[in-house]
Coordinates of C-alpha atoms in Angstrom, one line a residue:
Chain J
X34 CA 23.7 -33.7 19.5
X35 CA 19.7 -33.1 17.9
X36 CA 18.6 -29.9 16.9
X37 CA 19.3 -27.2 18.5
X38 CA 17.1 -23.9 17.7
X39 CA 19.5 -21.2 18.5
X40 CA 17.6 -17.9 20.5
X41 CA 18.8 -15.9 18.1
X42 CA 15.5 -16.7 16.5
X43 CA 13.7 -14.6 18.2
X44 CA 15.6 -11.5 15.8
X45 CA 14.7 -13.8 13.0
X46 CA 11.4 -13.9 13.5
X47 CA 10.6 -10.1 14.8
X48 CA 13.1 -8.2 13.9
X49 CA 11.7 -5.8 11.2
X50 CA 15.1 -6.1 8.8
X51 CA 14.7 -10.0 9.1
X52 CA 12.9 -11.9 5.8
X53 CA 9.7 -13.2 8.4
X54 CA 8.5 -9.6 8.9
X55 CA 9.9 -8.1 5.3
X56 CA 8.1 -10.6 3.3
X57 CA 5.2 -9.6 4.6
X58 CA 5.3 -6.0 5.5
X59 CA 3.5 -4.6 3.1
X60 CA 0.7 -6.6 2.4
X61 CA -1.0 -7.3 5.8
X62 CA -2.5 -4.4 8.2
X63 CA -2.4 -7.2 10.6
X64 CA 1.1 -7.7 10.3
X65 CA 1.9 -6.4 13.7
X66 CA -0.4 -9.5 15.0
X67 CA 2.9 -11.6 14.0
X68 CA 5.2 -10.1 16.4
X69 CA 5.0 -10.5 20.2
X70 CA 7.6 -8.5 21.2
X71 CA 9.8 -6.3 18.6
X72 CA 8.6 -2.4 18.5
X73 CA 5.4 -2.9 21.1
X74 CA 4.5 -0.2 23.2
X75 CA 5.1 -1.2 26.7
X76 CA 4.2 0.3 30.3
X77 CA 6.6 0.4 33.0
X78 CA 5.2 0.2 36.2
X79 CA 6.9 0.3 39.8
X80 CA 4.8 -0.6 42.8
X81 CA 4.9 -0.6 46.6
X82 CA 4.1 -4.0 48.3
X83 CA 0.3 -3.8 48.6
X84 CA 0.8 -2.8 44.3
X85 CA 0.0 1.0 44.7
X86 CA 1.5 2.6 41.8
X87 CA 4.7 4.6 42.9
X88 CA 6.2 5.4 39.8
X89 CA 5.4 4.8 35.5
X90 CA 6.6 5.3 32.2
X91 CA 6.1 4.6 28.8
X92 CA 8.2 2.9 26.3
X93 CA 9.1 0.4 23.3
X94 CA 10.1 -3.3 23.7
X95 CA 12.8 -4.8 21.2
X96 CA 15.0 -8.0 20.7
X97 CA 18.4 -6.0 21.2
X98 CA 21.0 -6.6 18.2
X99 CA 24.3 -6.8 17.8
X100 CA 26.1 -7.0 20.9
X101 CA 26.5 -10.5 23.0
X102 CA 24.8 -10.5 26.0
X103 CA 25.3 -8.8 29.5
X104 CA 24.4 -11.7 31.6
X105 CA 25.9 -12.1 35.1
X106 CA 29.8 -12.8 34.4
X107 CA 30.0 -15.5 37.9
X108 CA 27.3 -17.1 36.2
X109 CA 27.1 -16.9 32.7
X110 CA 31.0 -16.0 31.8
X111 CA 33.6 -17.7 30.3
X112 CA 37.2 -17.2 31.2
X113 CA 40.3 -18.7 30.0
X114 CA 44.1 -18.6 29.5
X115 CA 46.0 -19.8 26.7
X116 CA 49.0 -20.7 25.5
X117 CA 50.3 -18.7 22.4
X118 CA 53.9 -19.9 22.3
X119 CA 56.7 -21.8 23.5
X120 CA 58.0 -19.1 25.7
X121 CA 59.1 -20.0 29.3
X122 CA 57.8 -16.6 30.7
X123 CA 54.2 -15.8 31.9
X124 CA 54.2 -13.3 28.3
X125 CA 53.3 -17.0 26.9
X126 CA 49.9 -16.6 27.7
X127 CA 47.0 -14.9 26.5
X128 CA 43.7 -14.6 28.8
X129 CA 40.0 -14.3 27.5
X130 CA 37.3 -13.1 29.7
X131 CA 33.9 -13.2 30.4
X132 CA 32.7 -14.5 26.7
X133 CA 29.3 -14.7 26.8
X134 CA 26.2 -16.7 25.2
X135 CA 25.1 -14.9 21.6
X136 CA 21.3 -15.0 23.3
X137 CA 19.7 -11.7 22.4
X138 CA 17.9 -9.6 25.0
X139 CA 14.2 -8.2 25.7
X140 CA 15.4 -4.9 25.6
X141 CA 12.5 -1.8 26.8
X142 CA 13.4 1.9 25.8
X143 CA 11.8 4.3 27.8
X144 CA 10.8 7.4 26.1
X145 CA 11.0 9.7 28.5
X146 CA 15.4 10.3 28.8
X147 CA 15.4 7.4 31.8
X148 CA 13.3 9.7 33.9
X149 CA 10.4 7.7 35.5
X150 CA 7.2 10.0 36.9
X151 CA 6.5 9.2 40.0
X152 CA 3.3 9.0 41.2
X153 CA 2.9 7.9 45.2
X154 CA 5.6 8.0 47.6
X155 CA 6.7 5.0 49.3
X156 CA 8.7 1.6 49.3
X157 CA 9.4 0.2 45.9
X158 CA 8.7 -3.9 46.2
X159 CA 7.9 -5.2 42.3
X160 CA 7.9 -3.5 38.9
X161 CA 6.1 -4.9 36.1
X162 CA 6.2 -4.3 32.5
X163 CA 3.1 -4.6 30.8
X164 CA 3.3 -5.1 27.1
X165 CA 0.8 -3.8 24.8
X166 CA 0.4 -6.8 22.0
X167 CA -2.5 -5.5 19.8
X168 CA -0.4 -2.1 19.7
X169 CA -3.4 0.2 20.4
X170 CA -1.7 2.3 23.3
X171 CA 1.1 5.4 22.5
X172 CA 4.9 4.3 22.9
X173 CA 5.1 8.3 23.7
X174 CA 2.6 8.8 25.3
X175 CA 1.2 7.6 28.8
X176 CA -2.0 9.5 28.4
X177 CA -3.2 6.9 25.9
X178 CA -3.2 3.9 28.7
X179 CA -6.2 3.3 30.9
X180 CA -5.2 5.6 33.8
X181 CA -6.0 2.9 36.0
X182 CA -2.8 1.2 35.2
X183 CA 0.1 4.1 35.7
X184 CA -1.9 6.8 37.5
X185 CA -1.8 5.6 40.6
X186 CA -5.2 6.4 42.1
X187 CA -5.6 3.1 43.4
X188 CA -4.1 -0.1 43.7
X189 CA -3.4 -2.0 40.3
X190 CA -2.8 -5.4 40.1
X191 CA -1.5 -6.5 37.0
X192 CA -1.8 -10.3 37.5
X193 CA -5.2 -10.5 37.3
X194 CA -5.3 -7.9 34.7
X195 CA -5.5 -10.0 31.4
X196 CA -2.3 -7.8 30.0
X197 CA 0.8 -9.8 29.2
X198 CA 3.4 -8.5 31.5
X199 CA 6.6 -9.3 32.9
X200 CA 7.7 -9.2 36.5
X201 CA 11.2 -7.3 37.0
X202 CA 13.4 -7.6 40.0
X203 CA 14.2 -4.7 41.7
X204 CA 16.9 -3.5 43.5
X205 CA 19.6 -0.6 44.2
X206 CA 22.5 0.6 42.1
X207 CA 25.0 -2.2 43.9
X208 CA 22.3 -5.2 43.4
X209 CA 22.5 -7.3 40.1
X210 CA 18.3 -6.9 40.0
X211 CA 17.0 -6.0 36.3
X212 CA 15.5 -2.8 37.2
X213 CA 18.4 -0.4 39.6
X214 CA 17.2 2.7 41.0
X215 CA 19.3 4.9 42.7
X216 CA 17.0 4.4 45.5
X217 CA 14.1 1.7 46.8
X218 CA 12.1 4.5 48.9
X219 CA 10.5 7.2 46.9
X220 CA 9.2 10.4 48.2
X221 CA 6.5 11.9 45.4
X222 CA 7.9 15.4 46.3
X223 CA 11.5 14.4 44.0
X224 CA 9.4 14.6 41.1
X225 CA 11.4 12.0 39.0
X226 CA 13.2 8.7 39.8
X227 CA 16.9 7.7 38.1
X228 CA 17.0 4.1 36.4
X229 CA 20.8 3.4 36.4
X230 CA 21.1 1.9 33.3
X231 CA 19.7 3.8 29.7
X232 CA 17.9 0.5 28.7
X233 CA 16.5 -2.3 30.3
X234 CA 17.6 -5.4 29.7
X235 CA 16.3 -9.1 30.2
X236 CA 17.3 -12.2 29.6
X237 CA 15.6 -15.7 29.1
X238 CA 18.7 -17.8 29.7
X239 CA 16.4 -21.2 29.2
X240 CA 14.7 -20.1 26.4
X241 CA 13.7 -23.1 24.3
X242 CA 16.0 -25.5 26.2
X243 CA 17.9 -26.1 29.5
X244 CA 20.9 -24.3 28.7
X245 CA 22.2 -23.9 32.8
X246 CA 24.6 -26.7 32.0
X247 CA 26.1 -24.8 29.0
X248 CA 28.7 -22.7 30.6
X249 CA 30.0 -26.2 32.6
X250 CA 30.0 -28.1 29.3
X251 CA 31.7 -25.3 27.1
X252 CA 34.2 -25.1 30.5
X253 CA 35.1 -28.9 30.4
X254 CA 36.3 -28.7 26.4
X255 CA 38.5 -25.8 27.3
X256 CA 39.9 -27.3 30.0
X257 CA 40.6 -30.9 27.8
X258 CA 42.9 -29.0 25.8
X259 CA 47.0 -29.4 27.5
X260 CA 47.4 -25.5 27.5
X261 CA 44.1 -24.2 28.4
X262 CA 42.7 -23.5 31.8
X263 CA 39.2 -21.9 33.0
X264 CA 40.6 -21.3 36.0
X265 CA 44.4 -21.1 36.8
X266 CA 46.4 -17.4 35.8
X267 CA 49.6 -17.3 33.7
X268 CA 51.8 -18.1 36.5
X269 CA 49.8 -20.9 38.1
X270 CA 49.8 -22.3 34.4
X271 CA 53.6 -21.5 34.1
X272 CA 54.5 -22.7 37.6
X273 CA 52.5 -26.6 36.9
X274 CA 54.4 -26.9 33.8
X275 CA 51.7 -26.1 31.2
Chain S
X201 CA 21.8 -6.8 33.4
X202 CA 19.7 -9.5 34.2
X203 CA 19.3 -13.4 33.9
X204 CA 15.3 -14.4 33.9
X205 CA 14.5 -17.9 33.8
X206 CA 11.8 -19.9 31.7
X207 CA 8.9 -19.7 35.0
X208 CA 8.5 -16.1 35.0
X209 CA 8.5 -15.7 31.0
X210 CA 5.3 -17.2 31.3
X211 CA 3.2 -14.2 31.8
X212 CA 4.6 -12.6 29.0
X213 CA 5.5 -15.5 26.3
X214 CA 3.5 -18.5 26.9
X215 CA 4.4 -21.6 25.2
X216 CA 1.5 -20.7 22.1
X217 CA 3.5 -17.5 22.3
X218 CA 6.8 -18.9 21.5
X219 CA 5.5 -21.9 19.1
X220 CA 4.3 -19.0 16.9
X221 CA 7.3 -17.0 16.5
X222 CA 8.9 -20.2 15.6
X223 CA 6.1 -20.7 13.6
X224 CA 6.4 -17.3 12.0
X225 CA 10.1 -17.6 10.9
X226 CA 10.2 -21.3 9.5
X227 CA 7.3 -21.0 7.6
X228 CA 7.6 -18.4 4.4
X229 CA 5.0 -16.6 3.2
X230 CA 5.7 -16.8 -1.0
X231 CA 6.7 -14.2 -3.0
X232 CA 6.1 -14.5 -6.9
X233 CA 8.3 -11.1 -8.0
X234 CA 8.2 -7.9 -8.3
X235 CA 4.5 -6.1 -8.0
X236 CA 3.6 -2.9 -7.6
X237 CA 1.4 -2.9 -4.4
X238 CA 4.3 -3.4 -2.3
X239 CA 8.3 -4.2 -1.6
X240 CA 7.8 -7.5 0.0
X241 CA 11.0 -9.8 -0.3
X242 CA 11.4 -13.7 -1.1
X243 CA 12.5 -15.5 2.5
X244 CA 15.9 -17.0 1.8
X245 CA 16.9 -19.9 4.1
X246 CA 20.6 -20.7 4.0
X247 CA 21.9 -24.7 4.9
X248 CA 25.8 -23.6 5.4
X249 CA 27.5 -27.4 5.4
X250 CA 30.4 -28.7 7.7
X251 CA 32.0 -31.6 7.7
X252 CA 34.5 -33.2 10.6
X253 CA 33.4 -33.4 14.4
X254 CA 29.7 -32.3 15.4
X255 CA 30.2 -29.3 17.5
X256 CA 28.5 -29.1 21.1
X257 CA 25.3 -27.5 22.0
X258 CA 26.8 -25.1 24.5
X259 CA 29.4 -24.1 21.5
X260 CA 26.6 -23.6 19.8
X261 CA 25.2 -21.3 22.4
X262 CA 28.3 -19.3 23.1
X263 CA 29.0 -19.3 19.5
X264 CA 32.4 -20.5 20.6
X265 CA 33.9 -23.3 18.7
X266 CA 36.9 -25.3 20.0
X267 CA 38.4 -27.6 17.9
X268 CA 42.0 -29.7 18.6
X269 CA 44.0 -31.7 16.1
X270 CA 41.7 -34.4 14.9
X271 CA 38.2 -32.6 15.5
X272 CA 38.9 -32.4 11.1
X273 CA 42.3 -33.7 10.0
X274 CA 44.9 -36.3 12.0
X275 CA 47.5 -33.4 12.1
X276 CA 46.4 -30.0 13.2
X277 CA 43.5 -28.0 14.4
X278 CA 41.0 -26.4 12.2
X279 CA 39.2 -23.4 12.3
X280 CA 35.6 -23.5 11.5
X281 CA 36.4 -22.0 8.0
X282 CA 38.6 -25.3 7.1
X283 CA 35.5 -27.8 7.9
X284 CA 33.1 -25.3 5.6
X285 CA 31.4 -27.3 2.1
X286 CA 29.4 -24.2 1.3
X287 CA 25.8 -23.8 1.4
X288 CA 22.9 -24.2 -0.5
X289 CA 19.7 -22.0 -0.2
X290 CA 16.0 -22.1 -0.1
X291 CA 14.1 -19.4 -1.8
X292 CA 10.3 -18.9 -2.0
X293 CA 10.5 -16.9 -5.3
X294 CA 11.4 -17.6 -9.2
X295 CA 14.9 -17.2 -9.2
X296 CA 16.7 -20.3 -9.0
X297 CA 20.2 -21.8 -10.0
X298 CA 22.3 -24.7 -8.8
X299 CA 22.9 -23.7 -5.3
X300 CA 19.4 -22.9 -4.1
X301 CA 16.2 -24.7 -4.2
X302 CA 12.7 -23.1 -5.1
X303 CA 9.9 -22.9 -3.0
X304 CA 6.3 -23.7 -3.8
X305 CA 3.5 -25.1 -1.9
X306 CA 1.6 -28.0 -1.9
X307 CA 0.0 -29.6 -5.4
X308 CA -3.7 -28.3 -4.2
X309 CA -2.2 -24.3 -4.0
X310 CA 0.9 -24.2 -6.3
X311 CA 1.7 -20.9 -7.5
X312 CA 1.8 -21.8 -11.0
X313 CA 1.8 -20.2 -14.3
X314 CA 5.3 -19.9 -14.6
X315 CA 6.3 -21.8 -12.4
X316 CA 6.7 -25.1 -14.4
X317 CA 9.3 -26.7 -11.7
X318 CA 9.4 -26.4 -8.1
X319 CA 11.7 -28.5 -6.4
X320 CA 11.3 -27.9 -2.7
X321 CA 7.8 -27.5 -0.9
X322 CA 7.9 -25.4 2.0
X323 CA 4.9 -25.4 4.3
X324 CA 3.7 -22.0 3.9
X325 CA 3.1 -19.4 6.7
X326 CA -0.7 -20.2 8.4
X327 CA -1.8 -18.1 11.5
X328 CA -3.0 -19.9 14.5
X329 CA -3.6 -16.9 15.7
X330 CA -6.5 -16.0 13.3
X331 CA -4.7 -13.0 11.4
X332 CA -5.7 -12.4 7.6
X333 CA -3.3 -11.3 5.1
X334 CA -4.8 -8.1 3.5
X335 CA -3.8 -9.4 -0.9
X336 CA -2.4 -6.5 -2.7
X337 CA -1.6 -9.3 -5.3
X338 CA -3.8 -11.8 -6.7
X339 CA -0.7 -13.9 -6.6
X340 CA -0.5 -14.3 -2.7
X341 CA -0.4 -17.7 -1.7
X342 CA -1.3 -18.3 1.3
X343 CA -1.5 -22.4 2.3
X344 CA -4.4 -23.8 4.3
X345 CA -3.4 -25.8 7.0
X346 CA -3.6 -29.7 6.4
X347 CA -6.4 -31.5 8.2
X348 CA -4.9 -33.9 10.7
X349 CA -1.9 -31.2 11.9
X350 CA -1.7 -31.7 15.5
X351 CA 2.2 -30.8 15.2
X352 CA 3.4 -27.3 15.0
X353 CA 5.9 -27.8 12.3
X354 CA 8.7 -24.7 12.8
X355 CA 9.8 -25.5 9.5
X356 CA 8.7 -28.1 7.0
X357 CA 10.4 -28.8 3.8
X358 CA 10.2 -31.6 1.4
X359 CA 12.9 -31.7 -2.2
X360 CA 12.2 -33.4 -5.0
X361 CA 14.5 -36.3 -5.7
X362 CA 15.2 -35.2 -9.0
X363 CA 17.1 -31.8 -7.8
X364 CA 21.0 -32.3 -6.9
X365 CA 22.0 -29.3 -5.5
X366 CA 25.6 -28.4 -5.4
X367 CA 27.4 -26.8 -2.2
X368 CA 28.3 -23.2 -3.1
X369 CA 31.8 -22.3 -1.6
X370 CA 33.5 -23.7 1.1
X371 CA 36.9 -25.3 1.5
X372 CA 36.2 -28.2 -0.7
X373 CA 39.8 -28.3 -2.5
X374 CA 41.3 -28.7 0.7
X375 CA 39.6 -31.0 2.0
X376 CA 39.6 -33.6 -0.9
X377 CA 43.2 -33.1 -0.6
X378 CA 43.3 -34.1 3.2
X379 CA 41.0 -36.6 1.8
X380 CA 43.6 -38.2 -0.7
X381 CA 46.3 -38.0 1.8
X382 CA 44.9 -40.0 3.8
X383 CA 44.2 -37.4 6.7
X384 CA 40.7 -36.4 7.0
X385 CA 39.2 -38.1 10.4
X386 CA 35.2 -38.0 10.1
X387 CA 35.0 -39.3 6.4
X388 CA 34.6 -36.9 3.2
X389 CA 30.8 -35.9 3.7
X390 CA 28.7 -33.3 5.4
X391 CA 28.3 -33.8 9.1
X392 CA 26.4 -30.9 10.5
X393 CA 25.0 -28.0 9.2
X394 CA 23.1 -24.8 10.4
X395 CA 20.3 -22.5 8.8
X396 CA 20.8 -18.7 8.6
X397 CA 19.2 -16.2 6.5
X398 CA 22.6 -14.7 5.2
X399 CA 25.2 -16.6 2.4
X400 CA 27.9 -15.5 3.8
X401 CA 30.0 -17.0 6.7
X402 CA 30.3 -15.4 10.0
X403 CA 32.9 -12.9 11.4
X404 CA 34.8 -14.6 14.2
X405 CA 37.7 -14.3 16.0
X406 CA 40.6 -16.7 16.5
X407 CA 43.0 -17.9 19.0
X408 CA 45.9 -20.4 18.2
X409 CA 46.6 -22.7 21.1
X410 CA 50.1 -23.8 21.5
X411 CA 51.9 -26.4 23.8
X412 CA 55.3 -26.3 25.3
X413 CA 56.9 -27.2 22.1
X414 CA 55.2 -25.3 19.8
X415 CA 53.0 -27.5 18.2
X416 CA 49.4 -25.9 17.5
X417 CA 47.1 -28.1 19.3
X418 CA 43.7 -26.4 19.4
X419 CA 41.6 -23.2 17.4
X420 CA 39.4 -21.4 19.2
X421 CA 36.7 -19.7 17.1
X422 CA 34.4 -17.2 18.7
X423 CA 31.8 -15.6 16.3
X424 CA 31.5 -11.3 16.3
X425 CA 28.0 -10.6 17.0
X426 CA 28.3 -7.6 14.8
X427 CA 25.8 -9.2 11.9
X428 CA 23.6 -11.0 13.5
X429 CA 21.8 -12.5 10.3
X430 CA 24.8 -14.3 10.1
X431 CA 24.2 -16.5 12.8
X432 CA 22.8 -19.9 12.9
X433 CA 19.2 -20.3 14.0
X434 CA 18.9 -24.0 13.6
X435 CA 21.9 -26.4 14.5
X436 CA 21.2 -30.1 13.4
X437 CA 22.9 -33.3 11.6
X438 CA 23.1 -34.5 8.2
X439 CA 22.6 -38.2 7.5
X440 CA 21.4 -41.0 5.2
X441 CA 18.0 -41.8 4.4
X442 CA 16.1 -43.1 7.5
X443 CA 19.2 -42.1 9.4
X444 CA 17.0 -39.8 11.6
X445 CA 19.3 -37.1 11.3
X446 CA 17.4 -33.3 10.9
X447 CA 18.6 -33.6 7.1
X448 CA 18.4 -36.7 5.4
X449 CA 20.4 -36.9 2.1
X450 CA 19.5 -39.7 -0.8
X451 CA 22.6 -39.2 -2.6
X452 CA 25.6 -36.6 -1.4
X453 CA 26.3 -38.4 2.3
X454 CA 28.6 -40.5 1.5
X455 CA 32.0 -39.8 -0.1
X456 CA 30.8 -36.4 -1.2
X457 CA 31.5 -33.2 -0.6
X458 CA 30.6 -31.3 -3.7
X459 CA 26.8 -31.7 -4.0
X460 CA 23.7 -33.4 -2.6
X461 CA 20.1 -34.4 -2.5
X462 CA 18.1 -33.2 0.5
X463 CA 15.3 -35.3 1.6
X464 CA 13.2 -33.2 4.0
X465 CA 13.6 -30.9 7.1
X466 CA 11.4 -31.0 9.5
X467 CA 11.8 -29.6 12.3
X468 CA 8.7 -29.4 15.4
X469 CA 8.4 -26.7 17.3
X470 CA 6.5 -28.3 20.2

């Protein structure tokens, strides 16, 4: 092993409770120059495949705390059973599932109670959330944003925009895409469209290093232990003698 | 719920992005007490010390640690409490005892008077980014950067020989006793370490693996994320001088547990 720099830095750094941002809080005006995420106003943004802007919201972007992450349990999970005592009976056996990586996540809060405006009608195909770094734009307020961005007038195409933004996936309520809407085909006439979920969460699963082997490696050291197993049940354990 | 890799973070953290938030958390700004303009803290940097086998980098990740019988001692599993020396700290203001280092700067910027002894240089907090800190406090220090830096240093530190520091904590009795008995497997010395902001050890929960017969062959350690200050940032070795681990120690590697002399941590960020 060499270093490893955990992404639980990224709280460390930003977070507003951490010693980075405390020991400095009150003596710099600039002091939200040193963050790049925590407690920026963000835009949401929701656009049809030639990027005319169907639906948009305002909001604040955090490192989420306190909770391990909520990453795709077929890909990201750990599961294992265990043996707790010498008992020849599947009661033996303990099972832990889906443990998780402690990575934190970019977490946006809309302001508006999960509602997002719409503002065309047609066939959502990207969404884009557009940070605002220099923290000049509302997080309540969508008024504040150059309409050209959310209002929908015409096309807006963020990637040649010069904002820092983030593409989202998008999909239905059954899909595993970041951003789930209770439907892909909006008619302006519904007034509002439903996110599923209360926040939005993202994950940077290689953040700072190649960690797609890490669920495999942390797999293989369960499994070298006599009474462990990533992948049999109790009685598959009990029935091969384990 | 959603799993985005590296590629598309791009557009919204850049590589300059990331290097300054690293950046940003290794490198303290200095605090020089209490003042009236404002209720900025120290930064405190805490080296919690193991000893026994290195864990993995995806343990690391999960914050799961699996140890069997001989990860520590020849004759039973440990939990991560068991391997624990205690820490020492880092602190940019006055207060200092035996289980933390100051903080100053460099000789050109030292935040003397009353400072007579510093005994760990930190690089301090500079912005590549072009921001000014706005002084309430004559006493800011703020380092310039040092010609010739083509490295972005996460965290640079440098301790005076002369300080011995003592591990603060831990399961030290223990251990020198699996030490006399003959039973401790990775030597009596500090092995691996990781840097939090917090002294105190991580919640975790605990499973007990059994065999057929009852023997207690393996611990399983997975850390609550209820405090996250709690958790390690930076993961990384200890070693002898010139050993090339991420802390070197001139005295306190080998055959000792109780205290040490840290050489320097540096740690690059690109």
């Amino acid at each position: 092993m060499s270093l490893v720099i955990h992404p639980v830095v990224l709280i460390a750094a930003e977070n507003r409770t951490r010693y980075a941002q405390l020991s400095i809080h009150e003596s710099s005006r600039d002091i939200h120059l040193t963050r790049k995420i925590e407690y920026k106003p963000a835009l949401l943004i929701v656009v049809d495949a030639q990027n005319n802007v169907l639906a948009s919201t305002v909001g604040t972007t955090y490192w989420s705390t306190k909770e391990r992450s909520n990453l795709s349990p077929s890909q990201h999970g750990v599961n294992f059973t265990y043996r707790t005592s010498n008992a020849d009976a599947v009661t033996a056996f303990s099972q832990t599932v889906n443990l998780q990586p402690l990575t934190p996540a970019l977490r946006f809060t809309p302001y508006q109670d999960f509602d997002v405006a719409l503002r065309n009608s047609g066939t959502i195909a990207n969404a884009y959330l557009i940070t605002d770094r220099n923290e000049q734009y509302s997080r309540i307020d969508i008024e504040t944003w150059p309409s050209e961005m959310w209002r929908g007038d015409e096309p807006f195409d963020v990637t040649t925009s010069g904002y820092k933004y983030l593409e989202l996936t998008v999909g239905t309520e059954q899909s595993d895409a970041t951003l789930r809407f209770s439907s892909l085909d909006v008619d302006q006439n519904d007034q509002v469209i439903k996110l599923i979920e209360p926040h939005i969460n993202v994950y940077f699963t290689n953040f700072l290093r190649d960690w797609s082997n890490a669920k495999a490696e942390l797999e293989a050291r369960l499994n070298s232990i006599e009474s462990v197993s990533t992948t049999q049940s109790p009685q598959e354990m009990l029935d091969a003698g384990l | 719920m959603s799993d985005q890799g590296a590629p598309r973070l791009e557009t919204l953290l850049n590589k300059q992005d990331l290097q300054e938030i690293l950046h940003g958390w290794g490198s303290p700004t200095y605090y020089l007490g209490m003042h009236k303009y404002g209720s900025s803290l120290a930064s405190r940097y805490f080296i919690h010390a193991f000893t026994g086998r290195v864990p993995t980098p995806a343990e690391m990740y999960y914050g799961t640690f699996i140890n069997k019988t001989g990860d520590l001692v020849s004759n039973t599993p440990h939990d991560l409490a068991d391997a624990y020396l205690g820490w020492i700290g880092i602190r940019t203001d006055l207060s200092a005892d035996a289980h933390y280092y100051r903080a100053g700067g460099n000789a050109d910027t030292e935040p003397s008077p009353g400072q007579a002894t510093i005994d760990a240089e930190v690089s301090g907090r500079v912005f590549p980014e072009g921001i000014s800190l706005v002084k309430g406090y004559t006493h800011y220090i703020r380092l310039p950067v040092k010609e010739h830096h083509d490295t972005s240093m996460m965290m640079s530190v440098t301790f005076s020989p002369s300080a011995k520091k003592h591990w603060h904590g831990g399961n030290k009795a223990a251990l020198k006793t699996a030490h006399d008995e003959g039973r401790l497997v990775h030597g009596f010395k500090p092995t691996w370490f990781y840097i939090s902001e917090n002294l105190d050890f991580p919640a975790r929960d605990t499973q007990k693996v059994m065999d057929r017969d009852n023997q207690h062959i393996a611990t399983i350690n997975s850390l609550q994320s209820t405090h996250f200050s709690r958790l390690g940032v930076l993961y990384g070795r200890f070693g002898s001088v010139g050993s090339g681990a991420e802390i070197e120690l001139s005295d306190g590697y080998e055959n000792n547990i109780y205290s040490a002399t840290l050489v320097s941590l540096k740690i690059k960020s690109n």
